XYZ file of C-alpha atoms in Angstrom:
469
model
C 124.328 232.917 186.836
C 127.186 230.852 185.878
C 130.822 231.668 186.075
C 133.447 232.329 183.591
C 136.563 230.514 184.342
C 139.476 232.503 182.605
C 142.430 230.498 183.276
C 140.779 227.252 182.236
C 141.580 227.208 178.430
C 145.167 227.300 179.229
C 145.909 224.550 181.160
C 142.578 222.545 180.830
C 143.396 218.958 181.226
C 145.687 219.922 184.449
C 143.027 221.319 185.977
C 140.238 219.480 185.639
C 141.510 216.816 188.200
C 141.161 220.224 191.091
C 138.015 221.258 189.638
C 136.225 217.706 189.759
C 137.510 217.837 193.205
C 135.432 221.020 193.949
C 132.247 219.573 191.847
C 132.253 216.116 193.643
C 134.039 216.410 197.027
C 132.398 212.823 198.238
C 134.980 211.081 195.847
C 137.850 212.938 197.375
C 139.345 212.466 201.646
C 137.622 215.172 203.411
C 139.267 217.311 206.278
C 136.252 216.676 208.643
C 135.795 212.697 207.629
C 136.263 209.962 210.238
C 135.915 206.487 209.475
C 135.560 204.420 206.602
C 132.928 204.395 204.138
C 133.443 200.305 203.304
C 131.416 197.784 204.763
C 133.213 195.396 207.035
C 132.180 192.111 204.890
C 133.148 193.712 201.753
C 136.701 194.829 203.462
C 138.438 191.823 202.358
C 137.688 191.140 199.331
C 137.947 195.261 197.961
C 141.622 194.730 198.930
C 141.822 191.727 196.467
C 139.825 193.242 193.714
C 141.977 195.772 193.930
C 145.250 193.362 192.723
C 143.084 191.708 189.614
C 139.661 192.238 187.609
C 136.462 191.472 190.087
C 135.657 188.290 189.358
C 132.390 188.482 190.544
C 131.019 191.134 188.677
C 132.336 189.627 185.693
C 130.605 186.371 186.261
C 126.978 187.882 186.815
C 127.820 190.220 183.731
C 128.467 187.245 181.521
C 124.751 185.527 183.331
C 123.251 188.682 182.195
C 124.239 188.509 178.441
C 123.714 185.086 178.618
C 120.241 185.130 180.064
C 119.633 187.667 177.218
C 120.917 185.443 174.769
C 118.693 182.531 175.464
C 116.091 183.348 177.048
C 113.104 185.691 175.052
C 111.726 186.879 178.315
C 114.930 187.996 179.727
C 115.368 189.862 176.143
C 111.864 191.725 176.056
C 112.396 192.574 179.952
C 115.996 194.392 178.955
C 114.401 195.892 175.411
C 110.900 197.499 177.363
C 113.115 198.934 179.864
C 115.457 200.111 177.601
C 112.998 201.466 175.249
C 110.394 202.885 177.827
C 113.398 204.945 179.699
C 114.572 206.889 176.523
C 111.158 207.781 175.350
C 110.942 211.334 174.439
C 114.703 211.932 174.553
C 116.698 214.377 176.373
C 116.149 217.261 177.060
C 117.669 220.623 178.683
C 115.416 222.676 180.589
C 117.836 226.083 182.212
C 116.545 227.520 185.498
C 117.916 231.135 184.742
C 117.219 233.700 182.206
C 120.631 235.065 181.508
C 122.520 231.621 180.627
C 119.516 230.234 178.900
C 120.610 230.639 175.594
C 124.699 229.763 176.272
C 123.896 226.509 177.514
C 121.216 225.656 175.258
C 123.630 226.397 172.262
C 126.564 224.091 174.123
C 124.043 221.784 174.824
C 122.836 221.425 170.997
C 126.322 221.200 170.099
C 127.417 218.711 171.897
C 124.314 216.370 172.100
C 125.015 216.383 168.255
C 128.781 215.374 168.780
C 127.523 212.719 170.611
C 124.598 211.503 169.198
C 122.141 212.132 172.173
C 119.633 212.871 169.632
C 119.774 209.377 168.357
C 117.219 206.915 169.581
C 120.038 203.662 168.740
C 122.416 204.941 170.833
C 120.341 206.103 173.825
C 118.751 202.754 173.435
C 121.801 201.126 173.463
C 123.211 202.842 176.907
C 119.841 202.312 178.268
C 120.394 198.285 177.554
C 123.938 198.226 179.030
C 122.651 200.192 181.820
C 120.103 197.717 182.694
C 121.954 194.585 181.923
C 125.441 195.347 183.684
C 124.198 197.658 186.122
C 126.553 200.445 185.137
C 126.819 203.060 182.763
C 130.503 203.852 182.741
C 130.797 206.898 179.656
C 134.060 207.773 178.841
C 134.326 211.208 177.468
C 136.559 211.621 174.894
C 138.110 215.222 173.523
C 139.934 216.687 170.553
C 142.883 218.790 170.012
C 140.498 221.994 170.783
C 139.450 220.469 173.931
C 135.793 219.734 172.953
C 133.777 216.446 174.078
C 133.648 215.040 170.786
C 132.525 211.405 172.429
C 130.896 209.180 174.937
C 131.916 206.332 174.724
C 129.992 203.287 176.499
C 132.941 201.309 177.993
C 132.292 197.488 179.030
C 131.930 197.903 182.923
C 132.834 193.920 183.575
C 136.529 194.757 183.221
C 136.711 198.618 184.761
C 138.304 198.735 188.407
C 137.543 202.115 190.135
C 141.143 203.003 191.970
C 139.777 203.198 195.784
C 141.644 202.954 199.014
C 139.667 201.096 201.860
C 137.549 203.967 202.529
C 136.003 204.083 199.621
C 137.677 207.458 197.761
C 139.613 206.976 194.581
C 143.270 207.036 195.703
C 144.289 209.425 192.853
C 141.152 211.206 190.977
C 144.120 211.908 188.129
C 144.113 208.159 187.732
C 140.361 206.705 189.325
C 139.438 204.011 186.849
C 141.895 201.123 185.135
C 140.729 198.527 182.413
C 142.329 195.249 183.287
C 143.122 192.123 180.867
C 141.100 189.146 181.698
C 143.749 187.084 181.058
C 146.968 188.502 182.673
C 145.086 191.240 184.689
C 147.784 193.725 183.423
C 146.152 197.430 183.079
C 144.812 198.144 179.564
C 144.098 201.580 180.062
C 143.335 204.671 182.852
C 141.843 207.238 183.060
C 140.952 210.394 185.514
C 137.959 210.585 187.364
C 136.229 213.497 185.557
C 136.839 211.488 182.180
C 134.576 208.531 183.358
C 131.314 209.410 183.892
C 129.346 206.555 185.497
C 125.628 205.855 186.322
C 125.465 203.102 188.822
C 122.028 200.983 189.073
C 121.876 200.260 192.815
C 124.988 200.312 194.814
C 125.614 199.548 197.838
C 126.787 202.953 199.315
C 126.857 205.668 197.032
C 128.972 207.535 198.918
C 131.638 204.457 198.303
C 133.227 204.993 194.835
C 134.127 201.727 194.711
C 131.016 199.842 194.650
C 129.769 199.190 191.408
C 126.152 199.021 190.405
C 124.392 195.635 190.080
C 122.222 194.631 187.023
C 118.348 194.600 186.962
C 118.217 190.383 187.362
C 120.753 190.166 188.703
C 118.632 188.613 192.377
C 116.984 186.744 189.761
C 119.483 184.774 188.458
C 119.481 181.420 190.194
C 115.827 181.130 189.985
C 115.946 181.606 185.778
C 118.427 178.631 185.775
C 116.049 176.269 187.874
C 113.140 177.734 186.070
C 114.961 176.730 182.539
C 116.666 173.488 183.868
C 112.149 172.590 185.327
C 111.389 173.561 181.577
C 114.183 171.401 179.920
C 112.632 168.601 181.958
C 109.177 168.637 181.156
C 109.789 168.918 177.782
C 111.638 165.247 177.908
C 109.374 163.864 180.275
C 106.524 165.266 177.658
C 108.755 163.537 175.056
C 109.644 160.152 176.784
C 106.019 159.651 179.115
C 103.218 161.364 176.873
C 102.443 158.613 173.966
C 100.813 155.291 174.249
C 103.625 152.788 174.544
C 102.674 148.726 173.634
C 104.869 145.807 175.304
C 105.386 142.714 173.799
C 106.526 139.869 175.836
C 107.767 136.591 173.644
C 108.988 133.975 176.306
C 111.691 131.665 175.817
C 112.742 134.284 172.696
C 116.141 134.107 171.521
C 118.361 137.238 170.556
C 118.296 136.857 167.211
C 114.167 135.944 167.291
C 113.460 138.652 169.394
C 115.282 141.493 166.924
C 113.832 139.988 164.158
C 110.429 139.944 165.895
C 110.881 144.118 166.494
C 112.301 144.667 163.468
C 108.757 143.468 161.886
C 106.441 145.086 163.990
C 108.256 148.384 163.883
C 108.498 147.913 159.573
C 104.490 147.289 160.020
C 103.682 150.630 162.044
C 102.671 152.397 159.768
C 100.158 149.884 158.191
C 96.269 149.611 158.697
C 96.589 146.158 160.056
C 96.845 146.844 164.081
C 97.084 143.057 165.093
C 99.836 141.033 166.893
C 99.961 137.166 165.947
C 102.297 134.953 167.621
C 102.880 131.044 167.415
C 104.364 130.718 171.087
C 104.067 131.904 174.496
C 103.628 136.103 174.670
C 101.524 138.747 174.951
C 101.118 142.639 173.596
C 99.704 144.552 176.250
C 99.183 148.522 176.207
C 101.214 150.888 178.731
C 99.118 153.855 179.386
C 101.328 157.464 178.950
C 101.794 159.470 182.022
C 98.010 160.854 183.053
C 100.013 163.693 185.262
C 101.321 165.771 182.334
C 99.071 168.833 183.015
C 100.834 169.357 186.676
C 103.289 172.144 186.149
C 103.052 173.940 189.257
C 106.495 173.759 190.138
C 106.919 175.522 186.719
C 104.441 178.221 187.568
C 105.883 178.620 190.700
C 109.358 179.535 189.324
C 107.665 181.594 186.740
C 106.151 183.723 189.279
C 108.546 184.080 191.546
C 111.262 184.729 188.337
C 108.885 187.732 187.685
C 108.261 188.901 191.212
C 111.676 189.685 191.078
C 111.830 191.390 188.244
C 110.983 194.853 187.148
C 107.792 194.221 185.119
C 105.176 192.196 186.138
C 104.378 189.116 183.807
C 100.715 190.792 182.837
C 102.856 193.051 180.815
C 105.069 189.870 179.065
C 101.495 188.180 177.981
C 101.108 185.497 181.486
C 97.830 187.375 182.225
C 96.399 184.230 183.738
C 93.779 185.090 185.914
C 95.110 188.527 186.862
C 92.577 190.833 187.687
C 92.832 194.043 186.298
C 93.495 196.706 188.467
C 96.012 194.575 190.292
C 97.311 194.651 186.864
C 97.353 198.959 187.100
C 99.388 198.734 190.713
C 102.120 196.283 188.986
C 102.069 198.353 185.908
C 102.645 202.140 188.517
C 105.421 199.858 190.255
C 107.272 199.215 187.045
C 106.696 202.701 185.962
C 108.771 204.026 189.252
C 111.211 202.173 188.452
C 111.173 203.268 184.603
C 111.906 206.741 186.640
C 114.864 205.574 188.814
C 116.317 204.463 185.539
C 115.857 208.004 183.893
C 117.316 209.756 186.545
C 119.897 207.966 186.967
C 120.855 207.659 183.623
C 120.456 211.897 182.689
C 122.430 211.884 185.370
C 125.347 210.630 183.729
C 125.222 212.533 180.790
C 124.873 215.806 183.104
C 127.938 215.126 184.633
C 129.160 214.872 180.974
C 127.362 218.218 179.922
C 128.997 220.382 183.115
C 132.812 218.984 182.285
C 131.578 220.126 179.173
C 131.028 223.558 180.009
C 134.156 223.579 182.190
C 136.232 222.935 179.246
C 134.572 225.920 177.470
C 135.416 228.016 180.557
C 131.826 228.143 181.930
C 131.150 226.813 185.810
C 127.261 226.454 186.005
C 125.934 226.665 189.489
C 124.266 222.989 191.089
C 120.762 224.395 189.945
C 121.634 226.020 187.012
C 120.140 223.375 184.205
C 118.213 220.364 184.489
C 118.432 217.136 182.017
C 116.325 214.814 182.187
C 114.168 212.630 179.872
C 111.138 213.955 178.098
C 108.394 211.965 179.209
C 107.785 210.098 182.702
C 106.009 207.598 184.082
C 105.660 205.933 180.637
C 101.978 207.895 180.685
C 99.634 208.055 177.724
C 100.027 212.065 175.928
C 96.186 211.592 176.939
C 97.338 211.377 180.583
C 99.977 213.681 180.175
C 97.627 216.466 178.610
C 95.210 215.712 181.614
C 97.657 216.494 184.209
C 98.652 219.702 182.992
C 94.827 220.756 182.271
C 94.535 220.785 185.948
C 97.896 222.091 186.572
C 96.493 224.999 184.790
C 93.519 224.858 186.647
C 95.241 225.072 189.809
C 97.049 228.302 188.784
C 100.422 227.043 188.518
C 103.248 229.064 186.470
C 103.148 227.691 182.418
C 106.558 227.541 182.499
C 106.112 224.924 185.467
C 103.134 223.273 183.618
C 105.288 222.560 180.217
C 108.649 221.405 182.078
C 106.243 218.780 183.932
C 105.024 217.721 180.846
C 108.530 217.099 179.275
C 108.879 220.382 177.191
C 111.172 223.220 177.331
C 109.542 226.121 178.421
C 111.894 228.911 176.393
C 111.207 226.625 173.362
C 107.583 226.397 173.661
C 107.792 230.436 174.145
C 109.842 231.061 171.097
C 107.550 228.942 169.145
C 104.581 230.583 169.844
C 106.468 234.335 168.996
C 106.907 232.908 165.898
C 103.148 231.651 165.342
C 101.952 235.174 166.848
C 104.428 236.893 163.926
C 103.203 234.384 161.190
C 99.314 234.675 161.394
C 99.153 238.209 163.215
C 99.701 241.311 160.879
C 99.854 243.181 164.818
C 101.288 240.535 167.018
C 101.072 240.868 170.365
C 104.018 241.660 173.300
C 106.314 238.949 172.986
C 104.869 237.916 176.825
C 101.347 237.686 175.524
C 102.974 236.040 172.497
C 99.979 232.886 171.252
C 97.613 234.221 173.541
C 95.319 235.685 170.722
C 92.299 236.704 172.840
C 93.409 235.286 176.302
C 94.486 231.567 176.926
C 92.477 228.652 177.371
C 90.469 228.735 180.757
C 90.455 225.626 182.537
C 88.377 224.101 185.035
C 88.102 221.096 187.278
C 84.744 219.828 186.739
C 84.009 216.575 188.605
C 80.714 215.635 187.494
C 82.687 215.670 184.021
C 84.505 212.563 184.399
C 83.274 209.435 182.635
C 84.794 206.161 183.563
C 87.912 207.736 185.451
C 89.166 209.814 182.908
C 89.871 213.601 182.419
C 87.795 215.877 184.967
C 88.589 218.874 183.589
C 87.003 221.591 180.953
C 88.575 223.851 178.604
C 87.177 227.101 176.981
C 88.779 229.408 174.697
C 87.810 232.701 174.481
C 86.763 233.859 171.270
C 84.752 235.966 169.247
C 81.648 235.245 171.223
C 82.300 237.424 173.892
C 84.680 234.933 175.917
C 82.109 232.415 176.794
C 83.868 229.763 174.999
C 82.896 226.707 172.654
C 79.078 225.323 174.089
């Protein structure tokens, strides 16, 4: 059961630097904390990040959106992440009865402030997400203290405030925007109003490292697999056609250019014959045989993808790939597709509890969970499948739908509401849908052609409960 939190409306904003203090003690010193949380090789140069902009970061940023720029396969890497990780959308499943329907009417509120419902603009922190390696949302508020905005801030040019253990200094002032140019401080803001999603840092624990983008490793090998490409392209271009040398001794200058000149004018004629009235010869120079040896480029293509997310089966370099080697790459890629969800609804819970604090309400740790609809970037066959023989197995409905991406109190209401529309005498509202008794399942082994679905389902009817034949 969440809290109510009477004293927060009137001094909200000078608050909420002690309260994020309580809700995320790692950022702050701790009484029983000895040493430091910062690497020894990273020492250094934290303390001179900490005078300008990091350099770095900045740099491999700018390779990102480059690499995105220029490159197609770079793009369509970025855009199937992007677009596989928001599939479904968000949604807000609440662990307790009693606050079910607070939150979920704060939660519809201010998913529509923000547009969380909107595909573009999920899509669009997805892409950031995976191509800078952060997610830095700041939250922005009106006059009656409601999140009205989540801004997606550029995370090449935010400095997290840290001393060299790794806490923000100040959690009233945690995060600066600094001017490329001068390095002055653009803006800053508290640590509750920044609410960051960080793709593989270093220590989590360490507020001040920064995620890293999703190529990030593969990097140099994209600019010696596009400098290889480049190449072969001109040596295709200079080396591939049939080349003829003519040789005129004792030629002058002027004979010689006049000689070219007339041969080159003739090209294009049927007449293929060389005459000459002194010493020469024409002679044919064979193009380069080798042309079809590119496996320095394969090798850079391969290792380019090994690196990345996705395997190149996905991207159209099939090859010889055999199929279910295919299926393992393809259950790789979709764990990461789940590191990216959870790391992202992550974010925006962080932005849905200051949220409620603002509104006065403190929801325990396990109170709600957000997270994306649908998982593992499975088929709704697959999906469907899975919670067949959850059923089967006994487990609780309202464990069966939030596995399968639904909210359980939503699925519930909507089936009151069927039971009220077609039933003159509906039944309780906990039998609500179930007409003459739900579904029966069964796992049925010898029912599974070519891999698929092992499982049978029988609804009781008017034929005594025996179910369809």
């Amino acid at each position: 059961m969440f809290k109510r939190l009477s004293t927060l409306p009137t001094a909200a904003v000078a608050l909420m630097s002690t309260m994020w203090k309580e809700f995320f003690p790692a950022g702050n010193r701790l009484a029983g904390e000895r040493g430091d949380r910062l690497a020894s090789d990273d020492a250094m140069s934290r303390m001179y990040r900490s005078m300008w902009l990091d350099t770095e970061r900045r740099a491999m940023v700018r390779q990102m959106r480059e690499m995105d720029r220029k490159d197609g396969r770079v793009k369509q890497i970025h855009n199937r992440l992007a677009r596989d990780c928001i599939r479904g959308g968000l949604v807000l499943q609440v662990n307790e009865k009693a606050s079910s329907e607070t939150l979920k009417r704060e939660w519809r509120s201010m998913q529509g402030r923000l547009q969380l419902e909107m595909a573009e603009k999920l899509k669009s922190d997805a892409r950031g997400f995976v191509m800078e390696g952060n997610l830095p949302l700041q939250l922005v508020l009106n006059d009656r203290q409601d999140v009205v905005a989540a801004i997606r801030m550029p995370s090449d040019t935010l400095m997290p405030i840290t001393d060299m253990g790794g806490r923000f200094k100040n959690p009233a002032a945690a995060w600066e925007q600094r001017d490329v140019l001068t390095g002055t401080t653009l803006a800053s803001w508290a640590a509750w109003q920044m609410a960051v999603a960080r793709l593989d840092p270093d220590n989590f624990d360490d507020m001040g490292s920064m995620g890293r983008p999703f190529l990030d490793a593969c990097a140099h090998v994209w600019l010696k697999l596009t400098m290889t490409e480049e190449d072969l392209v001109l040596r295709r271009r200079m080396r591939a056609p049939l080349r003829m040398a003519h040789v005129l001794e004792g030629a002058e200058d002027d004979d010689l250019a006049k000689y070219r000149q007339q041969v080159e004018g003739e090209q294009g004629s049927i007449t293929t014959d060389y005459y000459l009235n002194r010493k020469g010869s024409v002679s044919a120079v064979q193009g380069d045989t080798t042309l079809g040896d590119i496996g320095d480029v394969v090798h850079l293509l391969d290792t380019f993808y090994a690196g990345s997310p996705a395997p190149k089966g996905l991207f159209g370099y099939t090859g010889e790939m055999a199929r279910d080697i295919l299926e393992d790459l393809k259950r790789s890629y979709y764990d990461e597709v789940d590191g990216l969800q959870d790391a992202m609804a992550a974010s925006y819970a962080v932005a849905f509890r200051i949220h409620l604090l603002f509104k006065g309400i403190d929801p325990g740790v396990d109170e709600f969970t957000l997270r994306f609809a649908q998982r593992r970037t499975e088929t709704p066959n697959q999906v469907a499948d899975l919670a067949l023989k959850y059923m089967a197995l006994g487990m609780p409905e309202d464990m069966v739908f939030a596995d399968m991406g639904l909210d359980p109190d939503y699925v519930r209401n909507k089936r009151i509401e069927q039971a009220e529309r077609n039933d003159p005498y509906p039944p309780a509202p906990q039998a609500a849908g179930r007409g003459q008794g739900m579904p029966r399942v069964n796992v049925t082994p010898g029912n599974a052609p070519k891999g698929e679905s092992s499982t049978a389902v029988s609804q009781a009817g008017g034929n005594g409960g025996k179910g369809r034949a």
